[in-house]
Amino acid sequence: MRKLLLETLTGNPGERVPFWFMRQAGRYLPEYREVRASTKSFMEFCYSPEKAAEVTLQPIRRYDMDGAILFADILVVPDGLGQDVWFEAGVGPKLTPVRDNATFSKLGMAGFHDKVAPVYETVARLKKALPEDKTLLGFAGAPWTVLTYMIEGSGSKDHGAARQLGYGNPELFSRMLELLVEATAEYLCRQIEAGADAVQIFDSWAAAIPEPMFDAWIIEPTREIVSRVRARHPDTPIIGFPRLAGAQYERFVAKTGVNAVSLDTGVPLDWAADKLQPSVCVQGNIDPHLVVAGGKPMVEEANRILETLKSGPHIFNLGHGFVPETPPENVKLLSETVQAFRR
Ligand code: 1CP
């Protein structure tokens, strides 16, 4: 059976535009909150294959998206490398910060796959459970975005400690990047071997990085991951997401070798159709806050996006993830709008 999303990713779009949504599994769904409440620790939840597979499938049952994204978190990778990672209710992720050689030397690949093995098990379960026409998406955080958490020890506004370490101790910083490239490439390959049809690399904090650093911290590590994954799995599409990278999106696409690129909410669509779509599939980019508001403005904007990108490969998605206050009925209306559109 055809997997429309997978075929669109490889540059063969059909008549209908396939869709999935970032954070489609999450707190806006009551059935997610119910399963989530059965496990205290968020990391433990990510490492519970039965529960993680269940919440991955919940939005597909409700809205019939073309893609299901593995439920896990980008911070599984530092956890697998031996850093302490935990989530505090109402605060978010916490990690013991790594800012010097001594703390960094405690991290490594030994034990990585054993620690994250439940994630591979989740992928394997999903492969069996998903209808044949659905595309199973694996994912990882990009090295730069994951490094911001590893260095800061939490989420942060401007990633100041990470930038300062990148400028002030480039030797340590590049060793950290290299370890993340290795771990991330391995992690994605194992997800593909467990059944993922395609993978997305989330670089959520790619905003406002100066050009030379954008090349060194964002493009080069991503290019290296793409090249390592492709060497083992040449037919598996890879989606990049250099969120808020502005004009640097174009260089990102040209140099990393990704098959598709996810557009944040601010990317102008005529520009994307002109500069990006001729070489890659694009994905995006409705404002998640417009889905909170819903109604006619949401439907009109969805149709504008679909129209503007209809002459090349396009996967409908958000510009960033759903926020917890999103009304589930608005997601239904949005899904129906995309399903009804014909190119
Ligand atoms: O308790 C909860 O339910 C917390 C909310 C939550 C969820 C639903 C977190 C904590 N992670 C997740 C799942 C998740 N995270 C997925 C699963 C699949 C899906 O999209 O449906 C994915 C792909 C991620 C990826 C992720 N985690 C990113 C990259 C994408 C993005 O949103 O920018 C990032 C930055 C994280 C870190 C993270 N995890 C959770 C929170 C609250 C945060 C952000 C903290 C911050 O603002 O710095």
Tab-separated table of C-alpha atoms and ligand atoms in Angstrom:
chain	number	residue	atom	x	y	z
A	1	MET	CA	0.000	0.000	0.000
A	2	ARG	CA	1.169	3.563	-0.737
A	3	LYS	CA	2.629	5.617	2.046
A	4	LEU	CA	1.758	9.087	0.783
A	5	LEU	CA	3.913	10.938	3.308
A	6	LEU	CA	6.993	8.815	2.584
A	7	GLU	CA	6.552	9.201	-1.169
A	8	THR	CA	6.149	12.962	-0.825
A	9	LEU	CA	9.369	13.077	1.201
A	10	THR	CA	11.239	11.420	-1.623
A	11	GLY	CA	9.993	14.017	-4.105
A	12	ASN	CA	6.940	12.171	-5.521
A	13	PRO	CA	3.930	14.138	-4.328
A	14	GLY	CA	0.405	12.879	-4.967
A	15	GLU	CA	-2.870	14.700	-5.441
A	16	ARG	CA	-3.507	15.063	-1.714
A	17	VAL	CA	-1.053	16.803	0.644
A	18	PRO	CA	-0.032	14.493	3.518
A	19	PHE	CA	0.112	15.883	7.075
A	20	TRP	CA	1.289	15.335	10.615
A	21	PHE	CA	1.809	17.804	13.452
A	22	MET	CA	4.745	18.435	15.745
A	23	ARG	CA	3.748	17.500	19.309
A	24	GLN	CA	0.668	15.753	17.930
A	25	ALA	CA	0.941	13.478	20.955
A	26	GLY	CA	0.809	15.631	24.032
A	27	ARG	CA	-0.942	17.506	26.734
A	28	TYR	CA	-3.744	18.984	24.588
A	29	LEU	CA	-5.247	15.453	24.385
A	30	PRO	CA	-7.152	14.164	27.454
A	31	GLU	CA	-6.242	10.558	26.593
A	32	TYR	CA	-2.532	11.555	26.629
A	33	ARG	CA	-2.892	13.206	30.052
A	34	GLU	CA	-4.509	10.049	31.354
A	35	VAL	CA	-1.667	7.752	30.271
A	36	ARG	CA	0.946	10.356	31.318
A	37	ALA	CA	-0.562	10.490	34.832
A	38	SER	CA	0.180	6.780	35.304
A	39	THR	CA	3.970	7.437	35.353
A	40	LYS	CA	5.546	9.965	37.677
A	41	SER	CA	8.812	10.578	35.876
A	42	PHE	CA	8.741	11.888	32.301
A	43	MET	CA	11.965	10.060	31.359
A	44	GLU	CA	10.515	6.805	32.694
A	45	PHE	CA	7.446	7.496	30.540
A	46	CYS	CA	9.726	7.881	27.474
A	47	TYR	CA	11.313	4.519	28.392
A	48	SER	CA	7.967	2.668	28.702
A	49	PRO	CA	7.425	1.128	25.250
A	50	GLU	CA	3.809	0.164	25.822
A	51	LYS	CA	2.770	3.631	27.019
A	52	ALA	CA	4.966	5.497	24.548
A	53	ALA	CA	3.514	3.479	21.656
A	54	GLU	CA	-0.021	4.055	22.935
A	55	VAL	CA	0.324	7.861	23.081
A	56	THR	CA	1.979	7.866	19.633
A	57	LEU	CA	-1.112	6.176	18.204
A	58	GLN	CA	-3.722	8.329	19.993
A	59	PRO	CA	-3.682	11.288	17.566
A	60	ILE	CA	-3.752	8.934	14.543
A	61	ARG	CA	-6.957	7.345	15.828
A	62	ARG	CA	-8.578	10.741	16.302
A	63	TYR	CA	-7.401	12.581	13.204
A	64	ASP	CA	-6.002	10.001	10.757
A	65	MET	CA	-2.707	11.814	10.125
A	66	ASP	CA	-0.439	10.361	7.443
A	67	GLY	CA	2.493	10.192	9.834
A	68	ALA	CA	3.020	9.004	13.400
A	69	ILE	CA	6.007	10.426	15.286
A	70	LEU	CA	7.662	8.231	17.865
A	71	PHE	CA	6.913	9.448	21.370
A	72	ALA	CA	10.196	10.143	23.180
A	73	ASP	CA	12.236	13.286	23.852
A	74	ILE	CA	15.417	14.831	22.468
A	75	LEU	CA	16.975	14.585	25.964
A	76	VAL	CA	17.060	10.774	25.763
A	77	VAL	CA	20.447	11.188	24.017
A	78	PRO	CA	22.303	12.997	26.848
A	79	ASP	CA	20.654	10.566	29.270
A	80	GLY	CA	22.021	7.647	27.232
A	81	LEU	CA	25.467	9.263	27.261
A	82	GLY	CA	25.463	9.219	31.059
A	83	GLN	CA	24.342	12.739	31.974
A	84	ASP	CA	21.668	13.053	34.683
A	85	VAL	CA	18.409	14.210	33.059
A	86	TRP	CA	15.086	14.710	34.807
A	87	PHE	CA	11.922	16.758	34.324
A	88	GLU	CA	10.482	18.941	37.076
A	89	ALA	CA	6.735	19.481	36.998
A	90	GLY	CA	5.911	23.028	35.940
A	91	VAL	CA	9.605	23.807	35.279
A	92	GLY	CA	10.777	21.534	32.450
A	93	PRO	CA	13.993	19.639	31.800
A	94	LYS	CA	16.895	19.655	34.266
A	95	LEU	CA	20.395	18.249	33.706
A	96	THR	CA	23.658	18.359	35.660
A	97	PRO	CA	25.487	20.937	33.483
A	98	VAL	CA	28.587	19.919	31.514
A	99	ARG	CA	31.006	22.851	31.122
A	100	ASP	CA	34.488	21.420	31.716
A	101	ASN	CA	36.697	18.507	30.705
A	102	ALA	CA	36.219	16.673	33.993
A	103	THR	CA	32.409	16.461	33.717
A	104	PHE	CA	32.575	15.813	29.984
A	105	SER	CA	34.994	12.915	30.448
A	106	LYS	CA	32.292	11.021	32.365
A	107	LEU	CA	30.071	10.893	29.262
A	108	GLY	CA	30.410	8.416	26.430
A	109	MET	CA	28.923	5.783	24.144
A	110	ALA	CA	29.553	2.856	26.526
A	111	GLY	CA	26.113	1.711	27.638
A	112	PHE	CA	24.296	4.140	25.306
A	113	HIS	CA	22.238	1.605	23.338
A	114	ASP	CA	21.356	-0.396	26.466
A	115	LYS	CA	20.042	2.718	28.188
A	116	VAL	CA	17.928	3.898	25.244
A	117	ALA	CA	16.879	0.388	24.108
A	118	PRO	CA	13.244	0.951	25.246
A	119	VAL	CA	12.949	3.664	22.570
A	120	TYR	CA	13.937	1.142	19.878
A	121	GLU	CA	11.375	-1.223	21.372
A	122	THR	CA	8.705	1.498	21.063
A	123	VAL	CA	9.583	1.905	17.372
A	124	ALA	CA	9.337	-1.860	16.822
A	125	ARG	CA	5.910	-1.973	18.476
A	126	LEU	CA	4.700	0.953	16.393
A	127	LYS	CA	5.905	-0.674	13.209
A	128	LYS	CA	3.600	-3.613	13.952
A	129	ALA	CA	0.649	-1.579	15.190
A	130	LEU	CA	0.468	1.151	12.546
A	131	PRO	CA	-1.754	0.776	9.461
A	132	GLU	CA	0.316	0.151	6.336
A	133	ASP	CA	-0.448	3.477	4.697
A	134	LYS	CA	1.003	5.464	7.634
A	135	THR	CA	4.602	6.684	7.746
A	136	LEU	CA	6.483	6.068	10.985
A	137	LEU	CA	8.777	8.969	11.865
A	138	GLY	CA	11.732	8.620	14.195
A	139	PHE	CA	13.590	11.667	15.479
A	140	ALA	CA	16.458	13.135	17.443
A	141	GLY	CA	17.514	16.601	18.514
A	142	ALA	CA	20.286	18.200	16.474
A	143	PRO	CA	23.658	18.429	18.258
A	144	TRP	CA	23.479	22.216	18.774
A	145	THR	CA	20.000	22.145	20.349
A	146	VAL	CA	20.825	19.158	22.569
A	147	LEU	CA	24.113	20.829	23.579
A	148	THR	CA	22.243	23.928	24.788
A	149	TYR	CA	20.457	21.738	27.369
A	150	MET	CA	23.629	19.789	28.255
A	151	ILE	CA	25.618	22.970	28.885
A	152	GLU	CA	22.883	25.152	30.440
A	153	GLY	CA	21.490	22.345	32.606
A	154	SER	CA	17.927	23.389	31.640
A	155	GLY	CA	15.953	25.201	28.997
A	156	SER	CA	17.128	28.804	28.622
A	157	LYS	CA	16.129	32.021	26.909
A	158	ASP	CA	19.194	32.829	24.833
A	159	HIS	CA	21.447	29.779	25.407
A	160	GLY	CA	24.103	32.144	26.730
A	161	ALA	CA	26.197	29.545	28.559
A	162	ALA	CA	26.276	27.312	25.462
A	163	ARG	CA	27.289	30.177	23.158
A	164	GLN	CA	29.913	31.369	25.618
A	165	LEU	CA	31.426	27.892	25.854
A	166	GLY	CA	31.391	27.600	22.045
A	167	TYR	CA	33.353	30.859	21.724
A	168	GLY	CA	35.491	30.532	24.855
A	169	ASN	CA	36.464	26.843	24.812
A	170	PRO	CA	36.119	25.701	21.203
A	171	GLU	CA	38.189	22.545	21.835
A	172	LEU	CA	35.833	21.191	24.496
A	173	PHE	CA	32.798	22.424	22.558
A	174	SER	CA	33.817	20.615	19.403
A	175	ARG	CA	34.548	17.404	21.338
A	176	MET	CA	31.028	17.629	22.738
A	177	LEU	CA	29.627	18.192	19.242
A	178	GLU	CA	31.572	15.199	17.923
A	179	LEU	CA	30.211	12.925	20.636
A	180	LEU	CA	26.669	14.085	19.864
A	181	VAL	CA	27.180	13.524	16.129
A	182	GLU	CA	28.264	9.956	16.833
A	183	ALA	CA	25.468	9.239	19.317
A	184	THR	CA	22.766	10.871	17.185
A	185	ALA	CA	23.768	9.080	13.977
A	186	GLU	CA	23.828	5.748	15.842
A	187	TYR	CA	20.522	6.494	17.571
A	188	LEU	CA	18.780	7.353	14.284
A	189	CYS	CA	20.214	4.292	12.511
A	190	ARG	CA	18.884	2.033	15.271
A	191	GLN	CA	15.439	3.667	15.018
A	192	ILE	CA	15.461	2.994	11.271
A	193	GLU	CA	16.573	-0.607	11.860
A	194	ALA	CA	13.672	-0.992	14.334
A	195	GLY	CA	11.174	0.228	11.714
A	196	ALA	CA	11.211	4.039	11.306
A	197	ASP	CA	10.396	4.995	7.686
A	198	ALA	CA	11.927	8.474	7.925
A	199	VAL	CA	13.584	10.613	10.605
A	200	GLN	CA	13.500	14.267	11.631
A	201	ILE	CA	16.384	16.162	13.230
A	202	PHE	CA	15.032	18.984	15.445
A	203	ASP	CA	17.272	22.063	15.733
A	204	SER	CA	14.780	24.102	17.724
A	205	TRP	CA	17.324	26.695	18.879
A	206	ALA	CA	18.954	27.547	15.543
A	207	ALA	CA	17.861	31.222	15.790
A	208	ALA	CA	20.245	34.155	15.647
A	209	ILE	CA	23.465	32.194	15.259
A	210	PRO	CA	26.199	34.184	13.432
A	211	GLU	CA	27.107	32.845	9.983
A	212	PRO	CA	30.471	31.146	10.776
A	213	MET	CA	29.003	29.505	13.892
A	214	PHE	CA	25.894	28.474	11.987
A	215	ASP	CA	28.218	26.556	9.671
A	216	ALA	CA	30.284	25.019	12.479
A	217	TRP	CA	27.603	24.347	15.103
A	218	ILE	CA	24.563	23.617	12.956
A	219	ILE	CA	25.316	22.788	9.318
A	220	GLU	CA	28.468	20.700	9.758
A	221	PRO	CA	27.192	18.389	12.551
A	222	THR	CA	23.905	17.891	10.697
A	223	ARG	CA	25.702	17.223	7.405
A	224	GLU	CA	27.866	14.620	9.144
A	225	ILE	CA	24.837	12.890	10.714
A	226	VAL	CA	23.035	12.853	7.344
A	227	SER	CA	26.089	11.361	5.692
A	228	ARG	CA	26.528	8.637	8.353
A	229	VAL	CA	22.841	7.676	8.402
A	230	ARG	CA	22.682	7.677	4.613
A	231	ALA	CA	25.740	5.424	4.354
A	232	ARG	CA	23.813	2.744	6.279
A	233	HIS	CA	20.284	3.548	5.109
A	234	PRO	CA	20.483	5.241	1.706
A	235	ASP	CA	16.717	5.115	1.069
A	236	THR	CA	15.491	6.584	4.361
A	237	PRO	CA	14.486	10.260	4.029
A	238	ILE	CA	15.857	12.741	6.554
A	239	ILE	CA	13.993	15.935	7.503
A	240	GLY	CA	15.928	18.894	8.940
A	241	PHE	CA	14.417	21.653	11.089
A	242	PRO	CA	16.733	24.628	11.637
A	243	ARG	CA	14.021	26.566	13.443
A	244	LEU	CA	14.115	30.374	13.059
A	245	ALA	CA	17.262	30.207	10.902
A	246	GLY	CA	15.889	32.880	8.525
A	247	ALA	CA	17.981	33.423	5.408
A	248	GLN	CA	20.364	30.671	6.551
A	249	TYR	CA	17.698	28.068	5.698
A	250	GLU	CA	18.952	28.149	2.111
A	251	ARG	CA	22.556	27.286	3.004
A	252	PHE	CA	21.330	24.662	5.460
A	253	VAL	CA	19.407	22.883	2.698
A	254	ALA	CA	22.202	23.161	0.137
A	255	LYS	CA	24.956	21.901	2.444
A	256	THR	CA	23.430	19.306	4.792
A	257	GLY	CA	21.932	17.027	2.158
A	258	VAL	CA	18.562	16.641	3.921
A	259	ASN	CA	15.634	15.360	1.815
A	260	ALA	CA	13.141	17.729	3.395
A	261	VAL	CA	13.091	20.817	5.560
A	262	SER	CA	10.556	21.876	8.158
A	263	LEU	CA	9.649	25.579	7.962
A	264	ASP	CA	9.074	27.621	11.098
A	265	THR	CA	6.040	29.904	11.242
A	266	GLY	CA	7.953	32.977	10.046
A	267	VAL	CA	9.323	31.556	6.783
A	268	PRO	CA	7.715	33.389	3.797
A	269	LEU	CA	6.102	30.791	1.558
A	270	ASP	CA	6.707	32.337	-1.871
A	271	TRP	CA	10.380	32.472	-0.925
A	272	ALA	CA	10.312	28.835	0.239
A	273	ALA	CA	8.559	27.740	-2.983
A	274	ASP	CA	11.149	29.598	-5.038
A	275	LYS	CA	14.367	28.837	-3.137
A	276	LEU	CA	13.851	25.574	-1.234
A	277	GLN	CA	11.130	23.497	-2.865
A	278	PRO	CA	13.023	22.954	-6.155
A	279	SER	CA	15.618	20.895	-4.268
A	280	VAL	CA	13.786	19.508	-1.203
A	281	CYS	CA	10.350	18.700	0.120
A	282	VAL	CA	9.106	21.410	2.502
A	283	GLN	CA	7.053	20.887	5.621
A	284	GLY	CA	4.987	23.411	7.557
A	285	ASN	CA	4.131	25.966	8.696
A	286	ILE	CA	0.852	27.055	10.309
A	287	ASP	CA	1.206	29.002	13.562
A	288	PRO	CA	0.317	26.669	16.488
A	289	HIS	CA	-1.318	29.645	18.227
A	290	LEU	CA	-3.678	30.111	15.276
A	291	VAL	CA	-4.829	26.541	15.923
A	292	VAL	CA	-5.670	27.613	19.483
A	293	ALA	CA	-7.849	30.401	18.042
A	294	GLY	CA	-9.301	28.101	15.337
A	295	GLY	CA	-12.310	28.927	13.141
A	296	LYS	CA	-12.334	30.625	9.752
A	297	PRO	CA	-8.964	32.414	10.085
A	298	MET	CA	-7.292	29.042	10.714
A	299	VAL	CA	-9.019	27.403	7.736
A	300	GLU	CA	-8.118	30.312	5.447
A	301	GLU	CA	-4.494	30.283	6.512
A	302	ALA	CA	-4.267	26.485	6.039
A	303	ASN	CA	-5.622	26.899	2.507
A	304	ARG	CA	-3.190	29.745	1.769
A	305	ILE	CA	-0.275	27.515	2.830
A	306	LEU	CA	-1.591	24.570	0.782
A	307	GLU	CA	-2.125	26.773	-2.319
A	308	THR	CA	1.240	28.522	-2.139
A	309	LEU	CA	3.232	25.298	-1.854
A	310	LYS	CA	1.135	23.130	-4.179
A	311	SER	CA	3.487	23.039	-7.159
A	312	GLY	CA	6.203	21.081	-5.341
A	313	PRO	CA	6.522	18.442	-2.619
A	314	HIS	CA	4.836	19.642	0.583
A	315	ILE	CA	3.866	18.023	3.870
A	316	PHE	CA	1.404	20.067	5.897
A	317	ASN	CA	2.541	20.656	9.487
A	318	LEU	CA	2.853	23.347	12.135
A	319	GLY	CA	5.645	25.926	12.324
A	320	HIS	CA	6.381	24.536	15.820
A	321	GLY	CA	4.650	22.124	18.225
A	322	PHE	CA	1.075	22.257	19.533
A	323	VAL	CA	0.705	24.136	22.816
A	324	PRO	CA	-1.173	22.409	25.674
A	325	GLU	CA	-4.186	24.772	25.472
A	326	THR	CA	-5.002	23.724	21.858
A	327	PRO	CA	-8.690	22.673	21.626
A	328	PRO	CA	-8.824	19.122	20.178
A	329	GLU	CA	-11.830	20.084	18.005
A	330	ASN	CA	-9.694	22.734	16.242
A	331	VAL	CA	-7.185	20.018	15.342
A	332	LYS	CA	-10.082	18.070	13.839
A	333	LEU	CA	-11.176	21.007	11.678
A	334	LEU	CA	-7.578	21.644	10.601
A	335	SER	CA	-7.072	17.955	9.700
A	336	GLU	CA	-10.300	17.910	7.663
A	337	THR	CA	-9.250	21.083	5.841
A	338	VAL	CA	-5.936	19.528	4.786
A	339	GLN	CA	-7.576	16.206	3.854
A	340	ALA	CA	-10.086	17.974	1.597
A	341	PHE	CA	-7.483	19.946	-0.367
A	342	ARG	CA	-6.494	18.759	-3.853
A	343	ARG	CA	-3.468	20.028	-5.755
B	1	1CP	O1	4.875	16.103	30.665
B	1	1CP	C1	4.756	16.305	29.439
B	1	1CP	O2	3.883	15.702	28.807
B	1	1CP	C2	5.703	17.314	28.868
B	1	1CP	C3	5.602	17.793	27.451
B	1	1CP	C4	6.548	17.070	26.499
B	1	1CP	C5	6.160	16.263	25.418
B	1	1CP	C6	4.771	15.953	24.958
B	1	1CP	C7	7.960	17.055	26.560
B	1	1CP	C8	8.821	17.733	27.564
B	1	1CP	N1	8.438	16.261	25.534
B	1	1CP	C9	7.376	15.765	24.827
B	1	1CP	C10	7.462	14.831	23.683
B	1	1CP	C11	8.309	15.216	22.540
B	1	1CP	N2	9.393	16.066	22.580
B	1	1CP	C12	8.184	14.714	21.221
B	1	1CP	C13	7.211	13.597	20.859
B	1	1CP	C14	6.414	13.492	19.711
B	1	1CP	C15	5.469	14.548	19.202
B	1	1CP	O3	5.908	15.552	18.617
B	1	1CP	O4	4.250	14.281	19.257
B	1	1CP	C16	9.170	15.335	20.448
B	1	1CP	C17	9.436	15.206	18.956
B	1	1CP	C18	9.930	16.179	21.323
B	1	1CP	C19	11.101	16.952	20.915
B	1	1CP	C20	11.631	18.012	21.804
B	1	1CP	N3	11.784	18.001	23.167
B	1	1CP	C21	12.173	19.231	21.316
B	1	1CP	C22	12.273	19.575	19.856
B	1	1CP	C23	11.016	20.069	19.278
B	1	1CP	C24	10.480	21.359	19.852
B	1	1CP	O5	9.382	21.325	20.425
B	1	1CP	O6	11.167	22.389	19.693
B	1	1CP	C25	12.608	19.982	22.427
B	1	1CP	C26	13.241	21.368	22.413
B	1	1CP	C27	12.365	19.202	23.597
B	1	1CP	C28	12.711	19.562	24.986
B	1	1CP	C29	11.524	19.550	25.856
B	1	1CP	N4	10.859	18.418	26.228
B	1	1CP	C30	9.781	18.732	27.006
B	1	1CP	C31	9.762	20.163	27.154
B	1	1CP	C32	8.779	20.923	27.974
B	1	1CP	C33	10.831	20.666	26.395
B	1	1CP	C34	11.165	22.121	26.117
B	1	1CP	C35	11.773	22.843	27.232
B	1	1CP	C36	12.247	24.225	26.803
B	1	1CP	O7	11.407	25.088	26.498
B	1	1CP	O8	13.473	24.412	26.759
